[in-house]
Backbone as ProteinMPNN parsed JSONL, in Angstrom:
{"seq_chain_A": "XXXXXXXXXXXXXXXXXXXXXXXXXXXXXXXXXXXXXXXXXXXXXXXXXXXXXXXXXXXXXXXXXXXXXXXXXXXXXXXXX", "coords_chain_A": {"N_chain_A": [[108.713, 85.281, 109.204], [106.203, 86.443, 109.657], [107.011, 88.875, 110.685], [108.191, 90.078, 108.438], [105.976, 90.377, 106.708], [104.437, 92.104, 108.233], [106.158, 94.314, 108.201], [106.029, 94.959, 105.469], [103.363, 95.817, 105.304], [103.524, 98.064, 106.982], [105.42, 99.649, 105.634], [104.112, 100.158, 103.251], [102.137, 101.874, 103.926], [99.874, 100.902, 105.211], [97.421, 100.554, 107.825], [96.281, 99.847, 111.204], [93.946, 98.492, 110.608], [94.607, 96.637, 108.777], [95.47, 94.436, 110.138], [93.818, 92.147, 110.373], [93.85, 91.231, 107.747], [96.54, 90.574, 107.585], [96.644, 88.335, 109.291], [95.066, 86.535, 107.824], [96.615, 86.272, 105.464], [98.954, 85.199, 106.533], [98.019, 82.679, 107.445], [97.372, 81.483, 105.021], [99.891, 81.318, 103.849], [101.171, 79.354, 105.267], [100.519, 76.882, 104.238], [101.175, 76.258, 101.304], [104.308, 75.579, 99.537], [105.258, 77.569, 97.93], [104.207, 80.813, 97.063], [102.96, 82.994, 94.702], [102.255, 86.087, 93.05], [100.52, 88.969, 91.692], [100.66, 92.521, 92.175], [99.113, 95.69, 92.749], [99.608, 98.964, 93.642], [98.762, 101.905, 95.399], [99.74, 104.997, 96.565], [99.006, 107.714, 98.596], [100.38, 110.78, 99.043], [101.22, 113.644, 100.935], [102.837, 115.673, 99.79], [102.667, 115.32, 97.065], [100.818, 115.927, 94.076], [99.274, 114.046, 92.711], [98.313, 110.593, 93.301], [100.904, 108.203, 93.981], [101.557, 105.511, 91.957], [102.203, 102.062, 91.617], [103.173, 98.852, 90.311], [103.604, 95.282, 90.166], [105.206, 92.092, 90.746], [105.303, 89.331, 93.06], [106.967, 86.776, 94.961], [106.831, 84.284, 97.405], [108.728, 82.0, 98.901], [109.229, 79.106, 100.78], [111.791, 78.028, 101.049], [113.525, 79.622, 99.53], [113.01, 82.29, 100.178], [111.822, 85.678, 99.93], [110.775, 87.443, 97.084], [110.311, 90.56, 95.83], [109.174, 92.364, 93.283], [109.067, 95.32, 91.551], [107.548, 96.498, 88.663], [106.469, 98.625, 87.283], [106.163, 102.104, 87.913], [108.831, 102.032, 87.361], [111.671, 99.831, 87.287], [112.485, 97.6, 89.873], [113.857, 95.509, 92.387], [113.626, 93.453, 95.281], [115.145, 91.1, 97.314], [114.711, 88.872, 99.92], [116.236, 86.696, 102.037]], "CA_chain_A": [[107.829, 85.55, 108.082], [105.186, 87.382, 110.111], [107.647, 90.185, 110.819], [108.343, 90.653, 107.106], [104.662, 90.791, 106.207], [104.082, 93.29, 108.995], [106.981, 95.407, 107.668], [105.468, 95.341, 104.172], [102.173, 96.618, 105.58], [103.926, 99.36, 107.53], [106.112, 100.412, 104.601], [103.194, 100.545, 102.187], [101.159, 102.824, 104.429], [98.704, 100.262, 105.789], [97.253, 100.865, 109.232], [95.88, 98.747, 112.078], [92.828, 97.757, 109.998], [95.207, 95.57, 107.985], [95.866, 93.324, 111.008], [93.034, 90.975, 110.005], [94.383, 90.757, 106.47], [97.821, 89.947, 107.902], [96.353, 87.009, 109.833], [94.607, 85.701, 106.705], [97.767, 85.989, 104.601], [99.839, 84.302, 107.267], [97.455, 81.328, 107.453], [97.487, 80.949, 103.662], [101.29, 81.054, 103.528], [101.647, 78.17, 105.979], [100.193, 75.666, 103.498], [101.986, 75.925, 100.128], [105.742, 75.826, 99.565], [105.53, 78.796, 97.186], [103.059, 81.644, 96.729], [103.336, 84.091, 93.817], [101.108, 86.854, 92.61], [100.723, 90.322, 91.182], [100.123, 93.549, 93.052], [98.99, 97.083, 92.315], [99.706, 99.735, 94.87], [98.549, 103.341, 95.236], [100.086, 105.733, 97.78], [98.655, 109.136, 98.605], [101.357, 111.491, 99.862], [100.85, 115.049, 101.063], [103.634, 116.559, 98.941], [102.425, 115.037, 95.651], [99.472, 116.289, 93.605], [98.565, 112.825, 92.311], [98.806, 109.402, 94.007], [101.99, 107.424, 93.38], [101.058, 104.174, 91.647], [103.194, 101.09, 91.166], [102.679, 97.481, 90.191], [104.661, 94.302, 89.978], [104.959, 90.701, 91.114], [106.013, 88.87, 94.246], [106.989, 85.342, 95.246], [107.263, 83.902, 98.742], [109.117, 80.591, 98.845], [109.693, 78.709, 102.109], [113.228, 77.744, 101.026], [114.278, 80.673, 98.843], [112.746, 83.607, 100.75], [110.815, 86.551, 99.324], [111.179, 88.3, 95.987], [109.323, 91.619, 95.605], [109.654, 93.017, 92.069], [108.249, 96.394, 90.987], [107.77, 96.564, 87.214], [106.023, 99.943, 86.813], [106.621, 102.889, 86.768], [110.255, 101.773, 87.187], [112.023, 98.46, 87.692], [113.2, 97.471, 91.135], [113.615, 94.2, 92.999], [114.177, 93.217, 96.613], [115.092, 89.68, 97.686], [115.006, 88.655, 101.333], [116.426, 85.261, 102.3]], "C_chain_A": [[106.789, 86.592, 108.484], [105.768, 88.789, 110.219], [107.812, 90.848, 109.458], [107.012, 91.169, 106.579], [104.206, 92.041, 106.937], [104.872, 94.502, 108.495], [106.446, 95.886, 106.323], [104.235, 96.212, 104.386], [102.558, 98.006, 106.087], [104.576, 100.237, 106.476], [105.184, 100.878, 103.489], [102.066, 101.432, 102.691], [99.895, 102.192, 105.003], [98.624, 100.596, 107.27], [96.767, 99.645, 109.997], [94.734, 97.927, 111.508], [93.36, 96.555, 109.222], [95.604, 94.358, 108.83], [95.108, 92.044, 110.669], [93.529, 90.373, 108.696], [95.713, 90.049, 106.695], [97.614, 88.53, 108.42], [95.909, 86.055, 108.727], [95.763, 85.324, 105.784], [98.686, 84.992, 105.268], [99.314, 82.865, 107.248], [97.535, 80.689, 106.063], [98.919, 80.575, 103.318], [101.837, 79.819, 104.236], [101.478, 76.901, 105.152], [101.115, 75.393, 102.306], [103.474, 76.219, 100.342], [106.075, 77.167, 98.918], [104.225, 79.51, 96.845], [103.568, 82.801, 95.872], [102.075, 84.835, 93.396], [101.515, 88.21, 92.076], [100.149, 91.307, 92.189], [100.041, 94.879, 92.316], [98.869, 97.902, 93.586], [99.508, 101.222, 94.555], [98.835, 104.011, 96.569], [99.693, 107.193, 97.607], [99.619, 109.814, 99.573], [101.065, 112.986, 99.806], [101.589, 115.953, 100.081], [103.462, 116.31, 97.44], [100.988, 115.399, 95.274], [98.631, 115.052, 93.269], [99.122, 111.639, 93.104], [99.946, 108.735, 93.246], [101.477, 106.008, 93.173], [102.21, 103.293, 91.17], [102.526, 99.728, 91.048], [103.844, 96.552, 89.935], [104.219, 92.917, 90.38], [105.753, 90.373, 92.369], [105.991, 87.355, 94.296], [107.505, 85.147, 96.669], [107.488, 82.399, 98.696], [109.701, 80.211, 100.198], [111.196, 78.478, 102.156], [114.06, 78.892, 100.478], [114.074, 82.068, 99.434], [111.697, 84.362, 99.948], [111.446, 87.376, 98.218], [110.042, 89.27, 95.709], [109.846, 92.439, 94.443], [108.639, 94.054, 91.597], [108.582, 96.471, 89.502], [107.361, 97.901, 86.614], [105.829, 100.874, 87.986], [108.115, 102.74, 86.507], [110.532, 100.355, 87.652], [112.856, 98.483, 88.959], [112.888, 96.099, 91.704], [114.301, 94.136, 94.358], [114.049, 91.729, 96.889], [115.534, 89.563, 99.135], [115.081, 87.156, 101.553], [116.068, 84.936, 103.72]], "O_chain_A": [[106.524, 87.525, 107.727], [105.105, 89.771, 109.887], [107.598, 92.054, 109.329], [106.937, 92.283, 106.06], [103.644, 92.947, 106.321], [104.319, 95.596, 108.379], [106.414, 97.089, 106.063], [104.078, 97.235, 103.721], [101.978, 99.006, 105.664], [104.317, 101.439, 106.424], [105.45, 101.896, 102.851], [101.127, 101.711, 101.946], [98.925, 102.906, 105.257], [99.64, 100.889, 107.9], [96.834, 98.526, 109.487], [94.565, 96.769, 111.891], [92.647, 95.57, 109.031], [96.035, 93.346, 108.277], [95.696, 90.963, 110.678], [93.616, 89.153, 108.556], [95.984, 89.03, 106.061], [98.34, 87.617, 108.026], [96.33, 84.899, 108.696], [95.872, 84.17, 105.37], [99.145, 84.043, 104.633], [100.092, 81.931, 107.054], [97.745, 79.481, 105.949], [99.147, 79.621, 102.575], [102.874, 79.293, 103.834], [102.22, 75.938, 105.346], [101.79, 74.364, 102.303], [103.845, 77.005, 101.213], [107.044, 77.825, 99.298], [103.263, 78.887, 96.396], [104.496, 83.507, 96.265], [100.977, 84.278, 93.389], [102.697, 88.55, 92.018], [99.256, 90.964, 92.965], [100.802, 95.147, 91.386], [98.11, 97.558, 94.492], [100.028, 101.728, 93.561], [98.25, 103.647, 97.589], [100.011, 107.822, 96.597], [99.674, 109.478, 100.756], [100.709, 113.522, 98.757], [101.006, 116.917, 99.587], [104.056, 117.02, 96.628], [100.061, 115.199, 96.06], [97.425, 115.025, 93.516], [100.275, 111.671, 93.533], [99.95, 108.708, 92.015], [101.01, 105.374, 94.12], [103.076, 103.734, 90.414], [101.458, 99.488, 91.61], [104.928, 96.979, 89.539], [103.031, 92.594, 90.364], [106.736, 91.037, 92.698], [105.095, 86.723, 93.736], [108.486, 85.766, 97.08], [106.555, 81.624, 98.48], [110.573, 80.911, 100.714], [111.819, 78.707, 103.193], [115.187, 79.106, 100.924], [114.902, 82.949, 99.205], [110.797, 83.761, 99.361], [112.525, 87.941, 98.393], [108.931, 88.849, 95.387], [110.848, 93.139, 94.583], [107.497, 93.719, 91.28], [109.753, 96.505, 89.123], [107.851, 98.276, 85.548], [105.339, 100.415, 89.018], [108.617, 103.276, 85.519], [109.708, 99.75, 88.337], [113.795, 99.267, 89.101], [111.784, 95.584, 91.527], [115.387, 94.678, 94.561], [112.974, 91.154, 96.719], [116.581, 90.079, 99.528], [114.121, 86.43, 101.292], [116.163, 83.78, 104.132]]}, "name": "protein", "num_of_chains": 1, "seq": "XXXXXXXXXXXXXXXXXXXXXXXXXXXXXXXXXXXXXXXXXXXXXXXXXXXXXXXXXXXXXXXXXXXXXXXXXXXXXXXXX"}
């Protein structure tokens, strides 16, 4: 689980400052069987004039795995068991 969360941080452009947030998230995920929520993400990339923005929902279930669903600006879903 920790490896997945770390990968999410790395893939979304987070840096070492996010390590504390990772520890907090990890401790919260140990308690409930299922955690769901919404996210909004903004990426600044050198080759784009404006930041790329996306939003969606996620669920982390101890038995079912992780579902990461982007709803805007396009639909996409990733499920990791």
